XYZ file of C-alpha atoms in Angstrom:
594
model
C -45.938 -60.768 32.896
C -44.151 -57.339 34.258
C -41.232 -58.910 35.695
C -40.740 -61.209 32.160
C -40.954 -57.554 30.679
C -37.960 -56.423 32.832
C -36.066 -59.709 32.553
C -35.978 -58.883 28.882
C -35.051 -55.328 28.805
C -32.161 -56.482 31.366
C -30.650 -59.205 28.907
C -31.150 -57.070 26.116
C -28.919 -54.582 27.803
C -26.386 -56.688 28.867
C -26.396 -57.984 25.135
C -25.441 -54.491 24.144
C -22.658 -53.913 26.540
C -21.260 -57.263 25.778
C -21.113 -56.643 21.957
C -19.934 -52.076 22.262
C -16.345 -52.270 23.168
C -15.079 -50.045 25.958
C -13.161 -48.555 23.509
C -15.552 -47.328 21.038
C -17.958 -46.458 24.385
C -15.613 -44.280 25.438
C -15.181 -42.592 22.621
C -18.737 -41.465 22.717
C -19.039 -40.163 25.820
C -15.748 -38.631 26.017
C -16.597 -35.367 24.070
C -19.385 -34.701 27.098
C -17.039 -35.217 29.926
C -14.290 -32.684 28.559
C -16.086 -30.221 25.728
C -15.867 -27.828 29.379
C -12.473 -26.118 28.785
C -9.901 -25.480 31.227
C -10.984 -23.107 34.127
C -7.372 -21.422 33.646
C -7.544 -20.981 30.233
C -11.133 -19.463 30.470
C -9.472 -17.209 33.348
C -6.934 -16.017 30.831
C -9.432 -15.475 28.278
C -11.381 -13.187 29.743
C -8.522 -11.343 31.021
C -7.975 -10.167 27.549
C -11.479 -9.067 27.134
C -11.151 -7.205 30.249
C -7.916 -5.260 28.846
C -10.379 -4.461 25.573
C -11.849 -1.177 26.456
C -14.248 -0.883 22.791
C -14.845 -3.975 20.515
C -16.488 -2.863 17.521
C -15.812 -6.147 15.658
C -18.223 -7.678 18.023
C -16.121 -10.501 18.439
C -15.907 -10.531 22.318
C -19.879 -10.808 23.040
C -19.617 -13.999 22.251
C -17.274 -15.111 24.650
C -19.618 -15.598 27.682
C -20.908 -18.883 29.711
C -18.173 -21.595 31.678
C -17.593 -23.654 28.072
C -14.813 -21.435 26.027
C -14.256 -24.893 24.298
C -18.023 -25.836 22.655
C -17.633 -23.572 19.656
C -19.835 -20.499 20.783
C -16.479 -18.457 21.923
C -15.896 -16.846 18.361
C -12.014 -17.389 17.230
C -11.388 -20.127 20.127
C -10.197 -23.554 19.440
C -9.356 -26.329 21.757
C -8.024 -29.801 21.925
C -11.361 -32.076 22.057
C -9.374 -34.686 24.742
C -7.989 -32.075 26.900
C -10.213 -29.443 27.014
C -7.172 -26.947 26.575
C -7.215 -23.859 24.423
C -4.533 -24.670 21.271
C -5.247 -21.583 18.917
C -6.892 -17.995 19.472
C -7.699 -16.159 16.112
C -9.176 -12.946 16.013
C -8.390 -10.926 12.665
C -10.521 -7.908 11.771
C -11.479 -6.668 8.146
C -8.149 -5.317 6.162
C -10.149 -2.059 5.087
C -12.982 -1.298 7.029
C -12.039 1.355 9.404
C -14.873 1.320 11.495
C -14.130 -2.521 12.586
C -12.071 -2.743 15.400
C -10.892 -3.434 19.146
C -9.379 -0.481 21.758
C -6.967 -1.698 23.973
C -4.404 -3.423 25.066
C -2.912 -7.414 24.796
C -3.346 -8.621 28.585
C -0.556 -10.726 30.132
C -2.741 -12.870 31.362
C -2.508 -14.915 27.638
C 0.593 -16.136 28.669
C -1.380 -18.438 30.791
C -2.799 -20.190 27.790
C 0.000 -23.070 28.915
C -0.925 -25.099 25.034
C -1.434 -22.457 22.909
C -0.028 -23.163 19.318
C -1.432 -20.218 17.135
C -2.107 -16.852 18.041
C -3.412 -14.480 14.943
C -4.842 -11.062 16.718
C -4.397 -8.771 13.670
C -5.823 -5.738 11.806
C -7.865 -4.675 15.017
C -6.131 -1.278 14.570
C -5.992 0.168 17.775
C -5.001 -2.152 19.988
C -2.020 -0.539 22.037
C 0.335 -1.058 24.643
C 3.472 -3.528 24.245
C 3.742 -7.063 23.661
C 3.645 -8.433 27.284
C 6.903 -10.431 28.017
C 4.493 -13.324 29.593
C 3.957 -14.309 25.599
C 7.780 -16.212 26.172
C 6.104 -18.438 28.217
C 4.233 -20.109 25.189
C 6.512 -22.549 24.477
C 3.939 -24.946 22.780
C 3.721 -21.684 20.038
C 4.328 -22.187 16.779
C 2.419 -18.804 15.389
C 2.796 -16.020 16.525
C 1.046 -13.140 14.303
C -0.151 -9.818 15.728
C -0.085 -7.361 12.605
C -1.571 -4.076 11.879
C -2.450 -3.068 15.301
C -1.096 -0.118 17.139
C 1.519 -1.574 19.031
C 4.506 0.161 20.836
C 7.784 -0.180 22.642
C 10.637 -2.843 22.153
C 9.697 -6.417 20.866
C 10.443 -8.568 24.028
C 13.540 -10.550 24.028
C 12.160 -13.418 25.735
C 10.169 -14.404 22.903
C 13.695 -16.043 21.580
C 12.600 -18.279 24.031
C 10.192 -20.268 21.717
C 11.579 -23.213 20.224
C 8.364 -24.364 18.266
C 7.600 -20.846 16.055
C 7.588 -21.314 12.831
C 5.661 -17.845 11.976
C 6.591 -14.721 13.705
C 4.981 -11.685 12.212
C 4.619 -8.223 13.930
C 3.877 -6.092 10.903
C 2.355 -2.921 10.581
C 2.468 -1.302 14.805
C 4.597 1.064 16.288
C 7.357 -0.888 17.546
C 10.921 0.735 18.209
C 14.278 -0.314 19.283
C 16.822 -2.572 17.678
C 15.689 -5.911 16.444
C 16.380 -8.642 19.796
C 19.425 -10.950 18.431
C 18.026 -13.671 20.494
C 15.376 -14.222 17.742
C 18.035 -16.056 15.763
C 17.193 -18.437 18.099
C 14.262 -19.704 16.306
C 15.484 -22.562 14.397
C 12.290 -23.535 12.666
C 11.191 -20.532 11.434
C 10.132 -20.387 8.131
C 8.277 -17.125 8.224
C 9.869 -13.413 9.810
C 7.673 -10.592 9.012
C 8.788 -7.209 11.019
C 7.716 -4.474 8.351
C 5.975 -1.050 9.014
C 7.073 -0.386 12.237
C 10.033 2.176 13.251
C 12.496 -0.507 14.189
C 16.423 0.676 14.129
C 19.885 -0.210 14.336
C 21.567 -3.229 12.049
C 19.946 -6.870 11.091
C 21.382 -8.595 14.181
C 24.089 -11.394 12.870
C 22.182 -13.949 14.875
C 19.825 -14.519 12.191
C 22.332 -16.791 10.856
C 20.526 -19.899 13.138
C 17.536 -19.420 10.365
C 18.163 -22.477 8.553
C 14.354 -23.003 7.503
C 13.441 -19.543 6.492
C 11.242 -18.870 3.692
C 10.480 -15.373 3.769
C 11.977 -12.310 5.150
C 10.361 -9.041 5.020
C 11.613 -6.367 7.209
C 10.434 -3.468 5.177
C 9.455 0.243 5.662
C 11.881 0.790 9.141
C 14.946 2.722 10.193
C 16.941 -0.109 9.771
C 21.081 0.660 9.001
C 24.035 -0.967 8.562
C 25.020 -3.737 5.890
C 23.140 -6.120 4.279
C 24.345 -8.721 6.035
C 26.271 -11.974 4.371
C 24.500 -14.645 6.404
C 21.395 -13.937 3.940
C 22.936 -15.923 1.258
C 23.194 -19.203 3.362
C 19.636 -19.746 3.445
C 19.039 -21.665 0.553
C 14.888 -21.948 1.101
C 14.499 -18.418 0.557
C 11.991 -17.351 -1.905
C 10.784 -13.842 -0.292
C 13.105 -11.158 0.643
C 11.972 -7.540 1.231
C 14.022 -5.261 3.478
C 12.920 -1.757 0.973
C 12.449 1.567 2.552
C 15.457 0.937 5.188
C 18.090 3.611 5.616
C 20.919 0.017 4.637
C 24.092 0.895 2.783
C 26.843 -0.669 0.740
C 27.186 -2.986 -1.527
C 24.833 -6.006 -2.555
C 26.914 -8.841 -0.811
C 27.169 -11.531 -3.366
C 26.393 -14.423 -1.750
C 22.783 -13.003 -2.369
C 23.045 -13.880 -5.583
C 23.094 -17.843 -4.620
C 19.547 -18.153 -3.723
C 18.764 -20.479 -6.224
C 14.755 -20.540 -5.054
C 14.460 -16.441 -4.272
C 11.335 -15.140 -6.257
C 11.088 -11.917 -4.927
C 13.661 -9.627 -4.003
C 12.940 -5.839 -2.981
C 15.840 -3.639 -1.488
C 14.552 -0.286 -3.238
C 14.554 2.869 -0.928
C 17.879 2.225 0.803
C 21.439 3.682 0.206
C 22.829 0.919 -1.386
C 26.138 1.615 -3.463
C 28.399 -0.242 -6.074
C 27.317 -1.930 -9.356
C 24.712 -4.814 -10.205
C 27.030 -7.771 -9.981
C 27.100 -10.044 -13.351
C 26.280 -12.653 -10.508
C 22.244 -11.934 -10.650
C 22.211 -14.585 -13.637
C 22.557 -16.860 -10.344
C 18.421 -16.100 -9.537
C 17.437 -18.892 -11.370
C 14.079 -17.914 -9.963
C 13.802 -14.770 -9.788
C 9.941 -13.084 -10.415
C 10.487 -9.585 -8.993
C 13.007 -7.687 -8.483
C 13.100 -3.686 -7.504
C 16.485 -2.250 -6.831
C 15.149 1.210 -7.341
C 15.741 4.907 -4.991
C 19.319 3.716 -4.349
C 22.851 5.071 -5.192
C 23.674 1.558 -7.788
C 26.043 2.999 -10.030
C 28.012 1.604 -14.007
C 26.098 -0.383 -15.770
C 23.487 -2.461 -16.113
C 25.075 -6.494 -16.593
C 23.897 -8.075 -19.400
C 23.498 -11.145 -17.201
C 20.172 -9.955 -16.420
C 18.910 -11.385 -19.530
C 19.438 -14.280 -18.478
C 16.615 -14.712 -15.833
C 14.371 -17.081 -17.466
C 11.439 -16.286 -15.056
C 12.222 -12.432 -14.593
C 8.968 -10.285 -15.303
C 8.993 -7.279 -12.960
C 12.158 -5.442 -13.300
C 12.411 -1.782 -11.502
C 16.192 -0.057 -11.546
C 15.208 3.112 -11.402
C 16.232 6.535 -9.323
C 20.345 5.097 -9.272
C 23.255 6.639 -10.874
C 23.158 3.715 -13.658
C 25.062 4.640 -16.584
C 25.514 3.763 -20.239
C 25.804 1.603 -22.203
C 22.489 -0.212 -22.402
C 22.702 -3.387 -22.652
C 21.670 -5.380 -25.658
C 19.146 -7.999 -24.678
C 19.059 -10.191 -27.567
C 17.006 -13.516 -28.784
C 14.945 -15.286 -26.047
C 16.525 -12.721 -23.085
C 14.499 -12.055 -20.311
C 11.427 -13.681 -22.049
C 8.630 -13.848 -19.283
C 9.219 -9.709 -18.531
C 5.646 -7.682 -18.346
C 6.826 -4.778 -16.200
C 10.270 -2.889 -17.266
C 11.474 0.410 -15.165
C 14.650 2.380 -15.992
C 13.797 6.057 -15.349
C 16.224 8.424 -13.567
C 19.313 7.038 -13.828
C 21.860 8.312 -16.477
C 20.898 6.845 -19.028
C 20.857 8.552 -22.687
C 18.854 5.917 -24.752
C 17.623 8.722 -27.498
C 15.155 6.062 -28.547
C 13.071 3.455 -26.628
C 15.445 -0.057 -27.275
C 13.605 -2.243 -29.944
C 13.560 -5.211 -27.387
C 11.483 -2.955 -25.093
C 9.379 -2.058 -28.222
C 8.712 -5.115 -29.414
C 7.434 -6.705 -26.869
C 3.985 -7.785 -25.236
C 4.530 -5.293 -22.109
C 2.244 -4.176 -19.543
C 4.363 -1.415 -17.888
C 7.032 0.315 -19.551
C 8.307 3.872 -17.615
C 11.316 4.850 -19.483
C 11.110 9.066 -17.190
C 14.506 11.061 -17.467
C 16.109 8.667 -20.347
C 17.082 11.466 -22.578
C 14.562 9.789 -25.422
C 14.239 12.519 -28.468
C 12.246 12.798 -31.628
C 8.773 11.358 -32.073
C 6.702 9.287 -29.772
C 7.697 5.577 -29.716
C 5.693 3.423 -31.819
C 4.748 0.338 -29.964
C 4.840 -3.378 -32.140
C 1.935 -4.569 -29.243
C -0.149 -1.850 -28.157
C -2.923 -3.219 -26.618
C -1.003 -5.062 -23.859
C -0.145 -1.475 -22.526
C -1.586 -0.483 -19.056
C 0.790 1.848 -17.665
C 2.984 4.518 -19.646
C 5.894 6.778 -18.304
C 7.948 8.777 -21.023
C 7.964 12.093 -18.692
C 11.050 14.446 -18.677
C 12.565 13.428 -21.839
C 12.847 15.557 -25.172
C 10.333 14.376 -26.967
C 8.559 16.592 -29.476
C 5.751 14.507 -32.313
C 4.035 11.770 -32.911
C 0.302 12.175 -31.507
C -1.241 11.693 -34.464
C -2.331 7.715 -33.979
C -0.403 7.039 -30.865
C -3.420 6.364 -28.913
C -4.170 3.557 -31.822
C -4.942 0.121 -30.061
C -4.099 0.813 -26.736
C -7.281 -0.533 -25.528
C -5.861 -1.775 -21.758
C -3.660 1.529 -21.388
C -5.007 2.575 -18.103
C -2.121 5.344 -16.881
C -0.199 7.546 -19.014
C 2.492 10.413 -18.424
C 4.367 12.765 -21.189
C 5.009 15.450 -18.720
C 7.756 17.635 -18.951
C 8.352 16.674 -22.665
C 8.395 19.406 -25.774
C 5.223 17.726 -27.677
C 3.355 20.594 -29.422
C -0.352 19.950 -30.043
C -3.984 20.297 -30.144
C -6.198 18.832 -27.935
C -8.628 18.257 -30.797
C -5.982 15.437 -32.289
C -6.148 13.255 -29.479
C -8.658 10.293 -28.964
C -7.765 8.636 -25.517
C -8.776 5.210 -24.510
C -11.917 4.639 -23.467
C -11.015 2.582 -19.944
C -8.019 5.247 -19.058
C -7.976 6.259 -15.167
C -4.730 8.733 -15.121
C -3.335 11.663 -17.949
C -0.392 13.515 -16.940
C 0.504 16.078 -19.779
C 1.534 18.931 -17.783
C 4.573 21.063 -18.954
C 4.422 20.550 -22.648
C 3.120 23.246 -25.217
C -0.600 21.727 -25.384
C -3.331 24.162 -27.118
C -7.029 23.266 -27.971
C -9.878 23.318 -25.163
C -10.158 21.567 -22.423
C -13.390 20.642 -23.409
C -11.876 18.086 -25.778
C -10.924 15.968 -22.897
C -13.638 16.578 -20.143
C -17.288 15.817 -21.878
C -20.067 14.456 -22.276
C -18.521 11.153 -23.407
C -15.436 11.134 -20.847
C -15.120 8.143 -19.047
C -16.420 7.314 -15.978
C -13.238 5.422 -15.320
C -10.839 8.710 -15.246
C -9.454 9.988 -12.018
C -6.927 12.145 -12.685
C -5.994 14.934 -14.975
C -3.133 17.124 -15.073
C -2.856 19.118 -17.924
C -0.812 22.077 -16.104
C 1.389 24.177 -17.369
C 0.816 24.568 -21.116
C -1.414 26.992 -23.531
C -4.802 25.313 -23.176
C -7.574 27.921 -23.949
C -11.348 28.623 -23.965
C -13.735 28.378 -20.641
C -13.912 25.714 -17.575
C -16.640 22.981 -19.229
C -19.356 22.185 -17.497
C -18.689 18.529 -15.269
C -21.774 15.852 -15.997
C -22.508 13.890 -12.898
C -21.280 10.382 -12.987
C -17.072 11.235 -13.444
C -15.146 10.105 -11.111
C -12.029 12.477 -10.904
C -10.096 12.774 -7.576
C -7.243 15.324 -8.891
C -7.889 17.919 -11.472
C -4.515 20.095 -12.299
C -5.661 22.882 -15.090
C -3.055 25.758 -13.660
C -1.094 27.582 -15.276
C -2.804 27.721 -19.123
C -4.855 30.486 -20.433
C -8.601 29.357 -19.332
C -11.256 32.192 -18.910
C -14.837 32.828 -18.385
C -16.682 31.354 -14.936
C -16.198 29.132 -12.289
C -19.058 26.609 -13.092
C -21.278 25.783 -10.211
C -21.687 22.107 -11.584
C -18.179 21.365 -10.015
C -20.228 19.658 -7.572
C -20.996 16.554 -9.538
C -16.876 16.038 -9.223
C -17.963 14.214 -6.081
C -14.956 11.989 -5.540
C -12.362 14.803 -6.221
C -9.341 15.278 -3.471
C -7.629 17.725 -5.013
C -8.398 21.214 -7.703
C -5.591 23.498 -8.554
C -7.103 26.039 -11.418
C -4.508 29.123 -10.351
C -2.584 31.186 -12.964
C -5.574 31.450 -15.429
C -7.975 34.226 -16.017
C -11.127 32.595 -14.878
C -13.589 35.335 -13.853
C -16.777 35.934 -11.952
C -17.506 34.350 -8.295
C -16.806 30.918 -6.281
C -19.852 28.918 -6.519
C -21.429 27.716 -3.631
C -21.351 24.747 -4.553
C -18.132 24.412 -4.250
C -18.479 23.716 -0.277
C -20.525 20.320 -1.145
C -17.197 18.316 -2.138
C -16.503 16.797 1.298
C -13.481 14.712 -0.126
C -11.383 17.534 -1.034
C -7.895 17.978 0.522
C -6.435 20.510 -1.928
C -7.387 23.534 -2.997
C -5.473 25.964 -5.073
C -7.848 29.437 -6.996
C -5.016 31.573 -7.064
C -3.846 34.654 -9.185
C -7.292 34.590 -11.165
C -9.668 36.876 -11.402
C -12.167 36.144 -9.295
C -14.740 38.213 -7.601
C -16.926 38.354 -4.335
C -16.409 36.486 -1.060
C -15.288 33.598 -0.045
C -18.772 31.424 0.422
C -19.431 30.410 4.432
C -20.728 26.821 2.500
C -16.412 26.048 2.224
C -17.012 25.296 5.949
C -18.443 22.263 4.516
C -15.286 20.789 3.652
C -14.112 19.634 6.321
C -10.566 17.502 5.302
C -9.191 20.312 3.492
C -5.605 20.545 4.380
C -4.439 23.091 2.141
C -5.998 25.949 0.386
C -4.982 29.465 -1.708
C -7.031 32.416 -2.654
C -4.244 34.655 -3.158
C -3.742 37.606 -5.947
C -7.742 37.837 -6.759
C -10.317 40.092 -6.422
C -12.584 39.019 -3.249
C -13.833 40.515 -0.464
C -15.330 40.487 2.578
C -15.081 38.210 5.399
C -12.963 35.073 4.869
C -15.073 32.062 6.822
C -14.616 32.378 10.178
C -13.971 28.326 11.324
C -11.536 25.831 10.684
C -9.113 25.725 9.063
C -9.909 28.551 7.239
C -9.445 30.798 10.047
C -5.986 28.941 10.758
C -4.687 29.054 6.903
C -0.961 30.925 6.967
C -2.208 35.141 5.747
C -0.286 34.412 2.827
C -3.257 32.223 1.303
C -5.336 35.192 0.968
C -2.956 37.952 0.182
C -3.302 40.137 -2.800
C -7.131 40.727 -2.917
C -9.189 43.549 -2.855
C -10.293 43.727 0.562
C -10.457 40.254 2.712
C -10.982 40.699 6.244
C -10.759 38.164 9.287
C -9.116 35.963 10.914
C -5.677 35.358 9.911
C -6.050 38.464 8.120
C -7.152 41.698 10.425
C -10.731 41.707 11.922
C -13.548 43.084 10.061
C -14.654 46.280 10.747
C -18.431 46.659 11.734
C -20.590 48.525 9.565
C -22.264 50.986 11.450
C-alpha cells in the first residue's frame, strides 16, 4: 500500500508538469533567481553612501544586506529580469531644514552601467562637483540634482548623453559658462539651470533643442543677447531666463511661440520697445517684463492675448500714451502691474477699474485726486497706489474689500484720522508710511486686530498718543511706527509680538526704560529705539536675541554698561552715540566703581 501511495503522488506530478507550460513556470521562478541585484551596481551604491559624511534624512540606513534590488534599499529601483539598477531617487523635504545629507556625489555612480533616472535633490548640503564619470550614463534619460550645494563647472561630457530628456541642476553653486556641447541633447524636453552663478552668453548650440518644453535659466550672471534660435522651438511653453545681467532688444522671433505660456525676462537690461508682435502669444498666461530699460509705449496689441492674466511691466522707461484696451481686450487678466515707468495716468484707467482683479499695483503713475473707487471690490487681494499724489477718499474705501489681503498708499498726500478707517478683517500687510496720518495708533493695533496681520508701517506721519498695549495671539513680523509723535512707555507686553523680525519706533518721544522683556523675541533681526527718550540701561536679557543683525540706541538717555556679548559688543559706536553715559565695548570700558 506505500509504494501505490508513491506511484500516485509520482503521476500526479508528472500530470502537473505536463499541463504548466515552461513558459508560465519560468515566469514564476524567475523573480527568485534574479531579485539579487548586480554585485557592481551594489558596489557603486555604497560608494555613494561612503562619500555621505551625515544623513539626517535617514535614507541611507536602509541600504544594507547583498539584495539592493528587493525593495528594502529606500529610493532604489531595478529591472525585475536583469537585476540591474534603472533609477536612484532620493529627494529630501523642500522646507525642512533640519532634513538632509553632508557630502559629496561619488564617481563611483557612473558605474550604474543602466541607470535611466537619477533625482538626488533638496538634500542641501551635498557638495563637491558633478563627477565627470556621470557622461558615462548613456542609458540616462533624467538627470535632476537640484537644490544641493554644488560647485565648480557643469562637466562637458555630460553632452555625451543621447537619451536625456530632463536635465535640471537648479538651485547649487555652479560657475563657469554654460558647456555648448549640451546642445547636443536632441531629446530634451526639459533644461532647468536656475539659481546658480553661471556666466557668460546662452551658448548658440542650443539651437539642436528641437523637443524643448521648458527653459528656465533664471537668477545667474548670464550676459549677452537673447539669442534668436529661441524662437525656432515651436514646443515651448516655459521660458524664464529673469534676474540675468542679458541686454538688447527682445528678438522677435520670440514672439512666434505659438504654445509659450509663461514668459519671464524681468531683472535683465533689456532695451527697445514691446514689439506690436506679442499679439503672436496666442497662449500666453504670464508674462513679467519688469526691472528692465523697455522704453515708448505700451502696444495695444497686448489686448489681444485672449489667455493673458498676469501682466507685470513695471520698473522700465515706458512712456505715454496708455493704451486704450477696449471691449473683450485682455479678458482672462487677474494680476495687472505698471508702476515705475513714466507713465502719467492722473486716474486709474476705467478698464483697470472695472474689472474683477486680484492684483492691481499702479506705484509712481502720477495718479491725483481721490482714492480710486473700485466697480468689484471684493476680488481685491493685493493693492499698490504708493508714490503717487493722491490726497481723499478714505471715507468707505475699505467698503467690500473682503479678500484684500496687502495694501500700500505710501508716499501719497492722504490727510486723515486713524479713527475713519475700518480695515478688512483677513488683511496681512498696511503700508501707510509718509502721508499726513493723525489719530492713535491704538485704532489699528487692539483688542480686535487680526490675528492674520503681519506687517505695519505707519512711519513717517503725525500719529499721536502712547505705544498700546500688544494682546498675545498677533502675529506681526515688522512693526514701522518711526518718525510720528508717540509718547509715554515702552510697554513690557511687546513680548506677546512673538513672531516679529523687525521694530523701528525711533524719532518719537517715548519715555521711561527698555523692558526686559524685550530680550524674549528670539525672531528679531531689526532693531531701531533711536532719538527717544529713553532712560536706564540697556537690559543684559537683549543677549537673548540672538539673530539680531542690526540694532540703534543712539541720541537717548541710557546708561551704564551696554551688554557685553555678541553682537552687541561688535555693533559700529555709532549705534549708541548720543546718550548720557554708555560704557563698554565698542564704546570705552567701564570704569570700576571703587
Amino acid at each position: 500500500m506505500q509504494i501505490l501511495g508513491w506511484v500516485s503522488k509520482l503521476l500526479l506530478l508528472s500530470f502537473f508538469l505536463a499541463v504548466v507550460s515552461p513558459l508560465s513556470l519560468a515566469q514564476t521562478i524567475t523573480p527568485l533567481q534574479t531579485s539579487v541585484c548586480s554585485e557592481a551596481d551594489r558596489v557603486a551604491l555604497l560608494g555613494f553612501k561612503a562619500r555621505i559624511l551625515k544623513d539626517a534624512t535617514d535614507i541611507l540606513s536602509s541600504w544594507i544586506g547583498k539584495d539592493c534590488c528587493g525593495g528594502d534599499w529606500e529610493g532604489v529601483q531595478c529591472n525585475p529580469a536583469t537585476g540591474r539598477v534603472t533609477d536612484l531617487v532620493l529627494q529630501g523635504p523642500a522646507r525642512d531644514s533640519g532634513i538632509y545629507m553632508r557630502g559629496t556625489l561619488s564617481p563611483s555612480l557612473g558605474s550604474l552601467a543602466f541607470l535611466e533616472v537619477m533625482v538626488i535633490s533638496g538634500m542641501k548640503h551635498i557638495a563637491g562637483p558633478i563627477p565627470e564619470s556621470f557622461s558615462s550614463l548613456t542609458h540616462l534619460t533624467q538627470l535632476v540634482l537640484e537644490d544641493n550645494s554644488l560647485e565648480g563647472n557643469i562637466p562637458p561630457g555630460l553632452g555625451r548623453l543621447p537619451l536625456l530628456n530632463i536635465l535640471s541642476l537648479n538651485g547649487n553653486h555652479l560657475r563657469g559658462q554654460i558647456p555648448p556641447s549640451l546642445g547636443n541633447f536632441k531629446k530634451l524636453q526639459q533644461l532647468s539651470l536656475a539659481r546658480n552663478l553661471l556666466s557668460g552668453p546662452i551658448p548658440t548650440t542650443f539651437q539642436n533643442f528641437l523637443s524643448l518644453q521648458s527653459l528656465d535659466l533664471s537668477f545667474n550672471l548670464l550676459s549677452g543677447l537673447i539669442p534668436d534660435i529661441l524662437g525656432h522651438f515651436q514646443n515651448l511653453t516655459f521660458i524664464d531666463l529673469s534676474n540675468n545681467q542679458l541686454s538688447g532688444l527682445l528678438p522677435l522671433s520670440l514672439f512666434s511661440l505659438v504654445k509659450l505660456q509663461d514668459l519671464s525676462l524681468d531683472h535683465n537690461q533689456l532695451t527697445g520697445r514691446i514689439p506690436n508682435q506679442i499679439a503672436g502669444l496666442k497662449s500666453l498666461t504670464h508674462l513679467s517684463l519688469s526691472s528692465n530699460r523697455l522704453t515708448g509705449q505700451i502696444p495695444e496689441s497686448i489686448s489681444s492675448l485672449q489667455n493673458l492674466w498676469y501682466l507685470n511691466l513695471s520698473r522700465n522707461g515706458l512712456s505715454d500714451p496708455f493704451p486704450v484696451i477696449r471691449g473683450r481686450g485682455l479678458p482672462s487678466l487677474l494680476s495687472i502691474d505698471l508702476s515705475y515707468n513714466h507713465l502719467s495716468l492722473g486716474t486709474v484707467p476705467g478698464w483697470i477699474k472695472d474689472r474683477q482683479l486680484s492684483d492691481v499695483h499702479l506705484a509712481g503713475c502720477k495718479l491725483e485726486g481721490n482714492l480710486p473707487k473700485f466697480t468689484r471690490p471684493d476680488s481685491l487681494s493685493s493693492l499698490d497706489l504708493s508714490d503717487n499724489f493722491l490726497v481723499d477718499g478714505i471715507a468707505g474705501f475699505f467698503t467690500n474689500m473682503s479678500n484684500l489681503q496687502k495694501l500700500k498708499l505710501s508716499n501719497n498726500q492722504l490727510k486723515f484720522d486713524l479713527f475713519d478707517i475700518k480695515l478688512p478683517d483677513g488683511i496681512s500687510s498696511i503700508e501707510l508710511q509718509s502721508n499726513q496720518l493723525s489719530g492713535f495708533l491704538s485704532m489699528i493695533l487692539n483688542n480686535r486686530t487680526s490675528s492674520f496681520l503681519e506687517v505695519l508701517d505707519v512711519s513717517g506721519n503725525q500719529i499721536s498718543g502712547t505705544m498700546p498695549e500688544f494682546i498675545e495671539g498677533l502675529s506681526l513680523k515688522v512693526l514701522n511706527i518711526g518718525s510720528n509723535k508717540i509718547t509715554g512707555q515702552f510697554p513690557g507686553s511687546i513680548s506677546n509680538l512673538k513672531e516679529l523680525e523687525r521694530m523701528d519706533i525711533s524719532r518719537n518721544q517715548i519715555t521711561g526704560t527698555i523692558p526686559t522683556t524685550l530680550g524674549l523675541l528670539s525672531n528679531l533681526q531689526w532693531l531701531d529705539l533711536s532719538i527717544n527718550r529713553l532712560t536706564g540701561k540697556i537690559p543684559a536679557s537683549l543677549l537673548g536675541i540672538t539673530n539680531l543683525r542690526h540694532a540703534n540706541f543712539r541720541a537717548n538717555r541710557l546708561c551704564g554698561e551696554i551688554p557685553q556679548g555678541r553682537p552687541y559688543n561688535i555693533f559700529p559706536a555709532g549705534a549708541y552715540a548720543h546718550n548720557l553715559c554708555l560704557c563698554g565695548k565698542p564704546l570705552p570700558l567701564c570704569r570700576t566703581k571703587k
